[in-house]
Amino acid sequence: MRIYNTLNARKEELRPLEPGKVKMYVCGPTVYNLIHIGNARPMIVFDTFRRYLEYKGYEVTYVSNFTDVDDKIINKAIEEGVDSSVISERYIAECLKDMEGMNVKPATYAPRATEEIDGMIDMIQTLIDKGYAYEADGTVYFRTRMFQGYGKLSKKNLDDMQSGHRDIKVTGEEHKEDPSDFVLWKPKKEGEPSWPSPWSDGRPGWHIECSVMSKKYLGTTIDIHAGGEDLVFPHHENEIAQSEAANGETFAKYWMHNAFLNINGSKMSKSAGNFFTVRDIAEKYDLQVLRFFMLSAHYRSPLNFSDELMESAKNGLERIKNAAEKLDYMEQNAENRSFDFDEGEDREFGAEYLKKFEEAMDDDCNTADAIAAVFELVRSINVTMTDSSSTALAERAEEVLKTMCGVLGIDLERKEEALDFEIEQMIAERQEARKEKDFARADKLRDKLLAMGIVLEDTREGVKWHRK
Ligand code: AMP
Ligand code: ZN
């Protein structure tokens, strides 16, 4: 299997440190809001890559963190007048719901930065002891010029960066020895969450969090570190510098980065109204459609989100589900139990498409081509299978289809889609029951709706609902 390694700017054969095992770390979201569909891209593509590794027999330890201490979280907490942990806990819970809807497998470990502060203080102390970091006025900085390999991931050169950097020292960072040095620890400001440390009551910088969580759950050297391409610099470059300086070993063998998701051809931006949360999409589509849409492009190609492309993903998924349904029907109704070789039935039916599928996935996780192989299989099912086909053939075809869809994380079970007016009717009945104080009936209706995948929200403006 070959994957594109950003570190060496080429596709390389995957050779894990320990045969048969893959240790993988994917930078997770900062939890200050519902996740947006851009955040969903790394979640979906790296989950698919993990599923493929597992399909190939690797034992994968998959770590993805939650960044739960950050300026954006603190600002939101101030806005709402609550503790910042209230904000982060709320959005971690919401993020987990979205991940479930998108069929993203739970990580082996999903650490939270705020629970790993001791490890961060230890690593920062090691960096100070080794001369890679210095303290000034309660702030600790990393001395980038001390680390020989600085820039090796992003291909940046410190001297070039310097010329564009001259006035970059921001307030509170006057003590930096060099403008490219970055913060490992900063003192708290009034009202901010903080932890005691040898340098000040304060909090860690963002980059040190991932270096420490990766080391704790996966060890000093890992196989794959992944995230969106915006993280290459400075986040991942700084993670390498910190980890390799502190541990004296290679941090990660392979670096994988997904390209960005844009909306209608432009960058996603909240202020321009060009922005969707995963929850927005869930109101209109089953999140499987979003997953299928994300996988329709190669993860390193920019992907444009639009209504037309979502509709086309929905139709494509429908075609696959129809084929699965046809096979189910045949298994239950076909008369012949075993292969009918007179009819030219093939015990190896679908093998050529499975081969194409694997070749695509082996080539840097090319889900676009892998999906093309799924459609070829579907076409063949539609053409080959007739009323007189055997159960064995239908079972064989279903096995191949399920294997491919399992790797892609596509669930073939069709959810009974209730129509909007039926839902509205049941909600009205529930309101009626509540008015009559028949709460048992009201609860029953709520549960029934939930079983149909409909979530109710009682708001001041009345009952709102959305699909799970
Ligand atoms: P953040 O919460 O901003 O740290 O982002 C979490 C993850 O989502 C990171 O891996 C980002 O690179 C990724 N990400 C953010 N926006 C987008 C986008 N528009 N397209 C693809 N990935 C994104
Ligand atoms: Zn990270």
Short mmCIF file of N, CA and C in Angstrom, two decimals, residues 330-468:
data_model
loop_
_atom_site.label_atom_id
_atom_site.label_comp_id
_atom_site.label_asym_id
_atom_site.label_seq_id
_atom_site.Cartn_x
_atom_site.Cartn_y
_atom_site.Cartn_z
N MET A 330 -33.55 -11.35 -3.54
CA MET A 330 -33.23 -12.61 -4.23
C MET A 330 -32.86 -13.71 -3.24
N GLU A 331 -32.12 -13.33 -2.21
CA GLU A 331 -31.72 -14.35 -1.23
C GLU A 331 -32.94 -14.97 -0.57
N GLN A 332 -33.95 -14.14 -0.39
CA GLN A 332 -35.15 -14.68 0.26
C GLN A 332 -36.07 -15.41 -0.71
N ASN A 333 -36.02 -15.05 -1.99
CA ASN A 333 -37.00 -15.60 -2.92
C ASN A 333 -36.47 -16.52 -4.00
N ALA A 334 -35.17 -16.55 -4.22
CA ALA A 334 -34.66 -17.40 -5.30
C ALA A 334 -34.89 -18.87 -4.97
N GLU A 335 -35.14 -19.66 -6.01
CA GLU A 335 -35.42 -21.08 -5.75
C GLU A 335 -34.14 -21.90 -5.65
N ASN A 336 -33.20 -21.59 -6.54
CA ASN A 336 -31.96 -22.37 -6.53
C ASN A 336 -31.09 -21.95 -5.37
N ARG A 337 -30.63 -22.90 -4.57
CA ARG A 337 -29.79 -22.55 -3.44
C ARG A 337 -28.33 -22.42 -3.85
N SER A 338 -27.87 -23.33 -4.76
CA SER A 338 -26.44 -23.29 -5.05
C SER A 338 -26.18 -22.71 -6.45
N PHE A 339 -24.90 -22.45 -6.74
CA PHE A 339 -24.53 -21.84 -8.02
C PHE A 339 -25.09 -22.65 -9.19
N ASP A 340 -25.56 -21.95 -10.19
CA ASP A 340 -26.09 -22.62 -11.37
C ASP A 340 -25.07 -22.42 -12.50
N PHE A 341 -24.14 -23.39 -12.60
CA PHE A 341 -23.03 -23.19 -13.54
C PHE A 341 -23.48 -23.25 -14.99
N ASP A 342 -24.63 -23.94 -15.24
CA ASP A 342 -25.15 -23.97 -16.61
C ASP A 342 -25.51 -22.56 -17.07
N GLU A 343 -25.92 -21.77 -16.12
CA GLU A 343 -26.29 -20.39 -16.45
C GLU A 343 -25.05 -19.48 -16.48
N GLY A 344 -23.88 -20.10 -16.33
CA GLY A 344 -22.64 -19.32 -16.37
C GLY A 344 -22.40 -18.56 -15.07
N GLU A 345 -23.00 -19.02 -14.00
CA GLU A 345 -22.80 -18.32 -12.73
C GLU A 345 -21.38 -18.54 -12.22
N ASP A 346 -20.87 -17.53 -11.55
CA ASP A 346 -19.46 -17.49 -11.22
C ASP A 346 -19.29 -17.43 -9.71
N ARG A 347 -18.59 -18.44 -9.18
CA ARG A 347 -18.32 -18.46 -7.75
C ARG A 347 -17.51 -17.22 -7.34
N GLU A 348 -16.75 -16.72 -8.27
CA GLU A 348 -15.87 -15.57 -7.99
C GLU A 348 -16.50 -14.26 -8.43
N PHE A 349 -17.81 -14.25 -8.56
CA PHE A 349 -18.49 -13.04 -9.04
C PHE A 349 -18.01 -11.80 -8.26
N GLY A 350 -17.70 -10.76 -9.00
CA GLY A 350 -17.32 -9.49 -8.36
C GLY A 350 -15.85 -9.37 -8.03
N ALA A 351 -15.08 -10.47 -8.20
CA ALA A 351 -13.66 -10.43 -7.79
C ALA A 351 -12.89 -9.33 -8.53
N GLU A 352 -13.23 -9.15 -9.81
CA GLU A 352 -12.47 -8.14 -10.58
C GLU A 352 -12.73 -6.72 -10.05
N TYR A 353 -13.96 -6.50 -9.56
CA TYR A 353 -14.26 -5.16 -9.04
C TYR A 353 -13.63 -4.97 -7.66
N LEU A 354 -13.60 -6.05 -6.89
CA LEU A 354 -12.95 -5.97 -5.59
C LEU A 354 -11.45 -5.69 -5.77
N LYS A 355 -10.90 -6.29 -6.81
CA LYS A 355 -9.47 -6.07 -7.09
C LYS A 355 -9.24 -4.60 -7.45
N LYS A 356 -10.11 -4.08 -8.31
CA LYS A 356 -9.98 -2.66 -8.69
C LYS A 356 -10.12 -1.77 -7.46
N PHE A 357 -11.09 -2.14 -6.62
CA PHE A 357 -11.34 -1.38 -5.39
C PHE A 357 -10.07 -1.34 -4.54
N GLU A 358 -9.47 -2.52 -4.35
CA GLU A 358 -8.27 -2.59 -3.50
C GLU A 358 -7.11 -1.84 -4.14
N GLU A 359 -6.99 -1.96 -5.47
CA GLU A 359 -5.89 -1.24 -6.13
C GLU A 359 -6.03 0.26 -5.93
N ALA A 360 -7.27 0.74 -6.01
CA ALA A 360 -7.51 2.18 -5.80
C ALA A 360 -7.17 2.58 -4.37
N MET A 361 -7.61 1.78 -3.42
CA MET A 361 -7.35 2.12 -2.02
C MET A 361 -5.86 1.97 -1.68
N ASP A 362 -5.20 1.03 -2.33
CA ASP A 362 -3.75 0.85 -2.11
C ASP A 362 -2.96 2.02 -2.67
N ASP A 363 -3.54 2.74 -3.62
CA ASP A 363 -2.86 3.86 -4.24
C ASP A 363 -3.25 5.15 -3.50
N ASP A 364 -2.67 5.34 -2.33
CA ASP A 364 -2.88 6.56 -1.56
C ASP A 364 -4.36 6.81 -1.27
N CYS A 365 -5.05 5.75 -0.90
CA CYS A 365 -6.44 5.86 -0.44
C CYS A 365 -7.32 6.62 -1.44
N ASN A 366 -7.29 6.13 -2.67
CA ASN A 366 -8.05 6.82 -3.72
C ASN A 366 -9.52 6.37 -3.68
N THR A 367 -10.28 7.02 -2.82
CA THR A 367 -11.67 6.63 -2.63
C THR A 367 -12.52 6.94 -3.86
N ALA A 368 -12.10 7.93 -4.66
CA ALA A 368 -12.88 8.27 -5.85
C ALA A 368 -12.89 7.07 -6.80
N ASP A 369 -11.72 6.49 -7.05
CA ASP A 369 -11.65 5.33 -7.93
C ASP A 369 -12.26 4.10 -7.27
N ALA A 370 -12.14 4.01 -5.95
CA ALA A 370 -12.74 2.87 -5.23
C ALA A 370 -14.26 2.91 -5.40
N ILE A 371 -14.84 4.10 -5.35
CA ILE A 371 -16.29 4.23 -5.52
C ILE A 371 -16.67 3.87 -6.96
N ALA A 372 -15.81 4.23 -7.91
CA ALA A 372 -16.08 3.85 -9.30
C ALA A 372 -16.17 2.32 -9.41
N ALA A 373 -15.32 1.61 -8.68
CA ALA A 373 -15.36 0.13 -8.70
C ALA A 373 -16.66 -0.37 -8.08
N VAL A 374 -17.14 0.32 -7.05
CA VAL A 374 -18.42 -0.08 -6.44
C VAL A 374 -19.54 0.06 -7.48
N PHE A 375 -19.50 1.17 -8.23
CA PHE A 375 -20.55 1.36 -9.24
C PHE A 375 -20.46 0.32 -10.36
N GLU A 376 -19.25 -0.09 -10.69
CA GLU A 376 -19.12 -1.15 -11.71
C GLU A 376 -19.74 -2.44 -11.19
N LEU A 377 -19.52 -2.71 -9.92
CA LEU A 377 -20.12 -3.91 -9.33
C LEU A 377 -21.65 -3.81 -9.35
N VAL A 378 -22.15 -2.63 -9.00
CA VAL A 378 -23.60 -2.43 -8.97
C VAL A 378 -24.19 -2.64 -10.37
N ARG A 379 -23.51 -2.10 -11.37
CA ARG A 379 -23.98 -2.25 -12.75
C ARG A 379 -24.02 -3.74 -13.11
N SER A 380 -22.98 -4.45 -12.72
CA SER A 380 -22.92 -5.86 -13.03
C SER A 380 -24.02 -6.64 -12.30
N ILE A 381 -24.29 -6.25 -11.07
CA ILE A 381 -25.38 -6.91 -10.32
C ILE A 381 -26.70 -6.68 -11.07
N ASN A 382 -26.90 -5.45 -11.50
CA ASN A 382 -28.16 -5.13 -12.18
C ASN A 382 -28.32 -5.88 -13.49
N VAL A 383 -27.19 -6.10 -14.17
CA VAL A 383 -27.26 -6.77 -15.47
C VAL A 383 -27.30 -8.29 -15.32
N THR A 384 -26.47 -8.82 -14.43
CA THR A 384 -26.29 -10.26 -14.33
C THR A 384 -27.41 -10.98 -13.59
N MET A 385 -27.88 -10.35 -12.54
CA MET A 385 -28.84 -11.05 -11.68
C MET A 385 -30.24 -11.03 -12.30
N THR A 386 -30.81 -12.21 -12.39
CA THR A 386 -32.17 -12.27 -12.92
C THR A 386 -33.03 -13.04 -11.92
N ASP A 387 -34.30 -13.18 -12.25
CA ASP A 387 -35.20 -13.89 -11.34
C ASP A 387 -34.77 -15.35 -11.15
N SER A 388 -34.05 -15.88 -12.15
CA SER A 388 -33.67 -17.30 -12.01
C SER A 388 -32.26 -17.48 -11.44
N SER A 389 -31.61 -16.38 -11.02
CA SER A 389 -30.27 -16.54 -10.43
C SER A 389 -30.36 -17.31 -9.12
N SER A 390 -29.22 -17.88 -8.71
CA SER A 390 -29.23 -18.69 -7.49
C SER A 390 -29.04 -17.83 -6.25
N THR A 391 -29.44 -18.39 -5.11
CA THR A 391 -29.22 -17.70 -3.83
C THR A 391 -27.73 -17.52 -3.60
N ALA A 392 -26.96 -18.56 -3.96
CA ALA A 392 -25.52 -18.52 -3.73
C ALA A 392 -24.88 -17.34 -4.46
N LEU A 393 -25.34 -17.08 -5.69
CA LEU A 393 -24.77 -15.97 -6.45
C LEU A 393 -25.13 -14.64 -5.77
N ALA A 394 -26.38 -14.55 -5.35
CA ALA A 394 -26.81 -13.31 -4.67
C ALA A 394 -26.01 -13.09 -3.39
N GLU A 395 -25.76 -14.19 -2.68
CA GLU A 395 -24.99 -14.07 -1.43
C GLU A 395 -23.56 -13.63 -1.70
N ARG A 396 -23.00 -14.22 -2.74
CA ARG A 396 -21.62 -13.87 -3.11
C ARG A 396 -21.55 -12.37 -3.48
N ALA A 397 -22.50 -11.93 -4.30
CA ALA A 397 -22.50 -10.52 -4.72
C ALA A 397 -22.67 -9.60 -3.51
N GLU A 398 -23.54 -10.03 -2.61
CA GLU A 398 -23.78 -9.19 -1.44
C GLU A 398 -22.54 -9.09 -0.57
N GLU A 399 -21.83 -10.21 -0.47
CA GLU A 399 -20.61 -10.21 0.34
C GLU A 399 -19.60 -9.20 -0.21
N VAL A 400 -19.44 -9.19 -1.54
CA VAL A 400 -18.47 -8.27 -2.15
C VAL A 400 -18.93 -6.83 -1.94
N LEU A 401 -20.21 -6.58 -2.18
CA LEU A 401 -20.74 -5.22 -2.03
C LEU A 401 -20.60 -4.75 -0.58
N LYS A 402 -20.90 -5.64 0.35
CA LYS A 402 -20.81 -5.27 1.77
C LYS A 402 -19.37 -5.02 2.19
N THR A 403 -18.46 -5.80 1.63
CA THR A 403 -17.04 -5.60 1.96
C THR A 403 -16.60 -4.20 1.55
N MET A 404 -16.92 -3.85 0.31
CA MET A 404 -16.50 -2.53 -0.18
C MET A 404 -17.15 -1.41 0.64
N CYS A 405 -18.46 -1.55 0.85
CA CYS A 405 -19.17 -0.48 1.57
C CYS A 405 -18.72 -0.42 3.03
N GLY A 406 -18.34 -1.56 3.59
CA GLY A 406 -17.84 -1.57 4.96
C GLY A 406 -16.55 -0.76 5.07
N VAL A 407 -15.66 -0.90 4.09
CA VAL A 407 -14.42 -0.13 4.10
C VAL A 407 -14.73 1.37 3.98
N LEU A 408 -15.70 1.69 3.14
CA LEU A 408 -16.04 3.11 2.95
C LEU A 408 -16.88 3.65 4.12
N GLY A 409 -17.32 2.76 4.99
CA GLY A 409 -18.13 3.19 6.13
C GLY A 409 -19.55 3.53 5.73
N ILE A 410 -20.01 2.91 4.63
CA ILE A 410 -21.37 3.15 4.16
C ILE A 410 -22.26 2.02 4.64
N ASP A 411 -23.30 2.40 5.36
CA ASP A 411 -24.21 1.43 5.94
C ASP A 411 -25.32 1.16 4.92
N LEU A 412 -25.46 -0.11 4.52
CA LEU A 412 -26.43 -0.41 3.45
C LEU A 412 -27.86 -0.58 3.94
N GLU A 413 -28.02 -0.69 5.26
CA GLU A 413 -29.38 -0.82 5.78
C GLU A 413 -30.15 0.44 5.44
N ARG A 414 -31.33 0.26 4.87
CA ARG A 414 -32.11 1.45 4.52
C ARG A 414 -32.92 1.87 5.74
N LYS A 415 -32.73 3.13 6.13
CA LYS A 415 -33.55 3.62 7.24
C LYS A 415 -34.92 3.97 6.68
N GLU A 416 -35.97 3.59 7.40
CA GLU A 416 -37.31 3.96 6.95
C GLU A 416 -37.41 5.48 7.03
N GLU A 417 -37.54 6.12 5.90
CA GLU A 417 -37.61 7.58 5.92
C GLU A 417 -39.06 8.01 6.07
N ALA A 418 -39.35 8.61 7.20
CA ALA A 418 -40.71 9.10 7.38
C ALA A 418 -40.85 10.40 6.59
N LEU A 419 -42.01 10.61 6.05
CA LEU A 419 -42.23 11.85 5.29
C LEU A 419 -42.48 12.99 6.26
N ASP A 420 -42.14 14.19 5.83
CA ASP A 420 -42.26 15.34 6.73
C ASP A 420 -43.66 15.47 7.33
N PHE A 421 -44.69 15.27 6.48
CA PHE A 421 -46.03 15.52 7.01
C PHE A 421 -46.44 14.48 8.05
N GLU A 422 -45.88 13.26 7.90
CA GLU A 422 -46.17 12.23 8.92
C GLU A 422 -45.55 12.62 10.26
N ILE A 423 -44.35 13.16 10.14
CA ILE A 423 -43.65 13.58 11.37
C ILE A 423 -44.43 14.72 12.03
N GLU A 424 -44.82 15.70 11.20
CA GLU A 424 -45.56 16.86 11.73
C GLU A 424 -46.83 16.38 12.43
N GLN A 425 -47.47 15.38 11.83
CA GLN A 425 -48.71 14.87 12.39
C GLN A 425 -48.48 14.24 13.77
N MET A 426 -47.40 13.45 13.85
CA MET A 426 -47.10 12.80 15.13
C MET A 426 -46.72 13.83 16.18
N ILE A 427 -46.03 14.88 15.75
CA ILE A 427 -45.65 15.93 16.70
C ILE A 427 -46.92 16.64 17.21
N ALA A 428 -47.86 16.89 16.29
CA ALA A 428 -49.10 17.53 16.69
C ALA A 428 -49.86 16.65 17.69
N GLU A 429 -49.86 15.36 17.44
CA GLU A 429 -50.52 14.42 18.37
C GLU A 429 -49.86 14.48 19.75
N ARG A 430 -48.52 14.58 19.73
CA ARG A 430 -47.80 14.63 21.01
C ARG A 430 -48.14 15.92 21.77
N GLN A 431 -48.25 17.02 21.01
CA GLN A 431 -48.61 18.30 21.65
C GLN A 431 -50.00 18.20 22.28
N GLU A 432 -50.88 17.54 21.53
CA GLU A 432 -52.26 17.35 22.00
C GLU A 432 -52.24 16.54 23.31
N ALA A 433 -51.46 15.46 23.32
CA ALA A 433 -51.38 14.60 24.51
C ALA A 433 -50.84 15.39 25.69
N ARG A 434 -49.87 16.26 25.40
CA ARG A 434 -49.30 17.06 26.50
C ARG A 434 -50.31 18.04 27.05
N LYS A 435 -51.10 18.59 26.12
CA LYS A 435 -52.13 19.55 26.55
C LYS A 435 -53.11 18.86 27.49
N GLU A 436 -53.40 17.60 27.15
CA GLU A 436 -54.34 16.83 27.99
C GLU A 436 -53.64 16.18 29.18
N LYS A 437 -52.40 16.53 29.37
CA LYS A 437 -51.58 16.01 30.48
C LYS A 437 -51.43 14.47 30.43
N ASP A 438 -51.54 13.94 29.22
CA ASP A 438 -51.31 12.50 29.05
C ASP A 438 -49.82 12.32 28.70
N PHE A 439 -48.97 12.48 29.74
CA PHE A 439 -47.53 12.51 29.47
C PHE A 439 -46.99 11.17 29.03
N ALA A 440 -47.63 10.10 29.50
CA ALA A 440 -47.16 8.77 29.09
C ALA A 440 -47.27 8.64 27.57
N ARG A 441 -48.42 9.09 27.03
CA ARG A 441 -48.62 9.02 25.58
C ARG A 441 -47.65 9.96 24.84
N ALA A 442 -47.47 11.14 25.42
CA ALA A 442 -46.56 12.11 24.80
C ALA A 442 -45.14 11.52 24.71
N ASP A 443 -44.72 10.88 25.81
CA ASP A 443 -43.37 10.30 25.82
C ASP A 443 -43.25 9.16 24.82
N LYS A 444 -44.34 8.39 24.73
CA LYS A 444 -44.33 7.26 23.81
C LYS A 444 -44.15 7.76 22.37
N LEU A 445 -44.85 8.84 22.06
CA LEU A 445 -44.74 9.40 20.70
C LEU A 445 -43.33 9.92 20.45
N ARG A 446 -42.77 10.54 21.47
CA ARG A 446 -41.41 11.06 21.33
C ARG A 446 -40.44 9.90 21.05
N ASP A 447 -40.60 8.81 21.81
CA ASP A 447 -39.72 7.65 21.63
C ASP A 447 -39.89 7.02 20.25
N LYS A 448 -41.16 7.00 19.81
CA LYS A 448 -41.43 6.41 18.50
C LYS A 448 -40.73 7.23 17.41
N LEU A 449 -40.82 8.55 17.57
CA LEU A 449 -40.15 9.43 16.59
C LEU A 449 -38.64 9.21 16.64
N LEU A 450 -38.13 9.08 17.84
CA LEU A 450 -36.69 8.88 18.00
C LEU A 450 -36.25 7.59 17.30
N ALA A 451 -37.08 6.56 17.45
CA ALA A 451 -36.75 5.29 16.80
C ALA A 451 -36.76 5.44 15.28
N MET A 452 -37.53 6.43 14.81
CA MET A 452 -37.55 6.69 13.36
C MET A 452 -36.42 7.64 12.96
N GLY A 453 -35.60 8.01 13.93
CA GLY A 453 -34.47 8.88 13.62
C GLY A 453 -34.83 10.36 13.69
N ILE A 454 -35.95 10.67 14.34
CA ILE A 454 -36.37 12.07 14.44
C ILE A 454 -36.15 12.57 15.86
N VAL A 455 -35.37 13.64 15.97
CA VAL A 455 -35.07 14.19 17.28
C VAL A 455 -35.91 15.45 17.50
N LEU A 456 -36.59 15.51 18.63
CA LEU A 456 -37.42 16.69 18.93
C LEU A 456 -36.69 17.61 19.88
N GLU A 457 -36.96 18.89 19.69
CA GLU A 457 -36.37 19.87 20.59
C GLU A 457 -37.49 20.81 21.01
N ASP A 458 -37.77 20.89 22.30
CA ASP A 458 -38.81 21.81 22.75
C ASP A 458 -38.17 23.18 22.95
N THR A 459 -38.56 24.13 22.13
CA THR A 459 -37.98 25.46 22.26
C THR A 459 -39.09 26.45 22.60
N ARG A 460 -38.66 27.68 22.88
CA ARG A 460 -39.67 28.68 23.24
C ARG A 460 -40.61 28.96 22.06
N GLU A 461 -40.09 28.78 20.86
CA GLU A 461 -40.94 29.03 19.68
C GLU A 461 -41.77 27.81 19.29
N GLY A 462 -41.71 26.78 20.10
CA GLY A 462 -42.47 25.58 19.77
C GLY A 462 -41.54 24.39 19.59
N VAL A 463 -42.11 23.31 19.04
CA VAL A 463 -41.29 22.10 18.88
C VAL A 463 -40.55 22.16 17.55
N LYS A 464 -39.24 21.91 17.62
CA LYS A 464 -38.46 21.83 16.38
C LYS A 464 -38.00 20.39 16.25
N TRP A 465 -37.78 19.96 15.01
CA TRP A 465 -37.29 18.59 14.85
C TRP A 465 -36.24 18.52 13.77
N HIS A 466 -35.40 17.50 13.89
CA HIS A 466 -34.44 17.23 12.81
C HIS A 466 -34.17 15.74 12.75
N ARG A 467 -33.65 15.34 11.60
CA ARG A 467 -33.30 13.91 11.47
C ARG A 467 -31.95 13.67 12.09
N LYS A 468 -31.83 12.49 12.76
CA LYS A 468 -30.56 12.14 13.41
C LYS A 468 -29.44 12.01 12.42
#
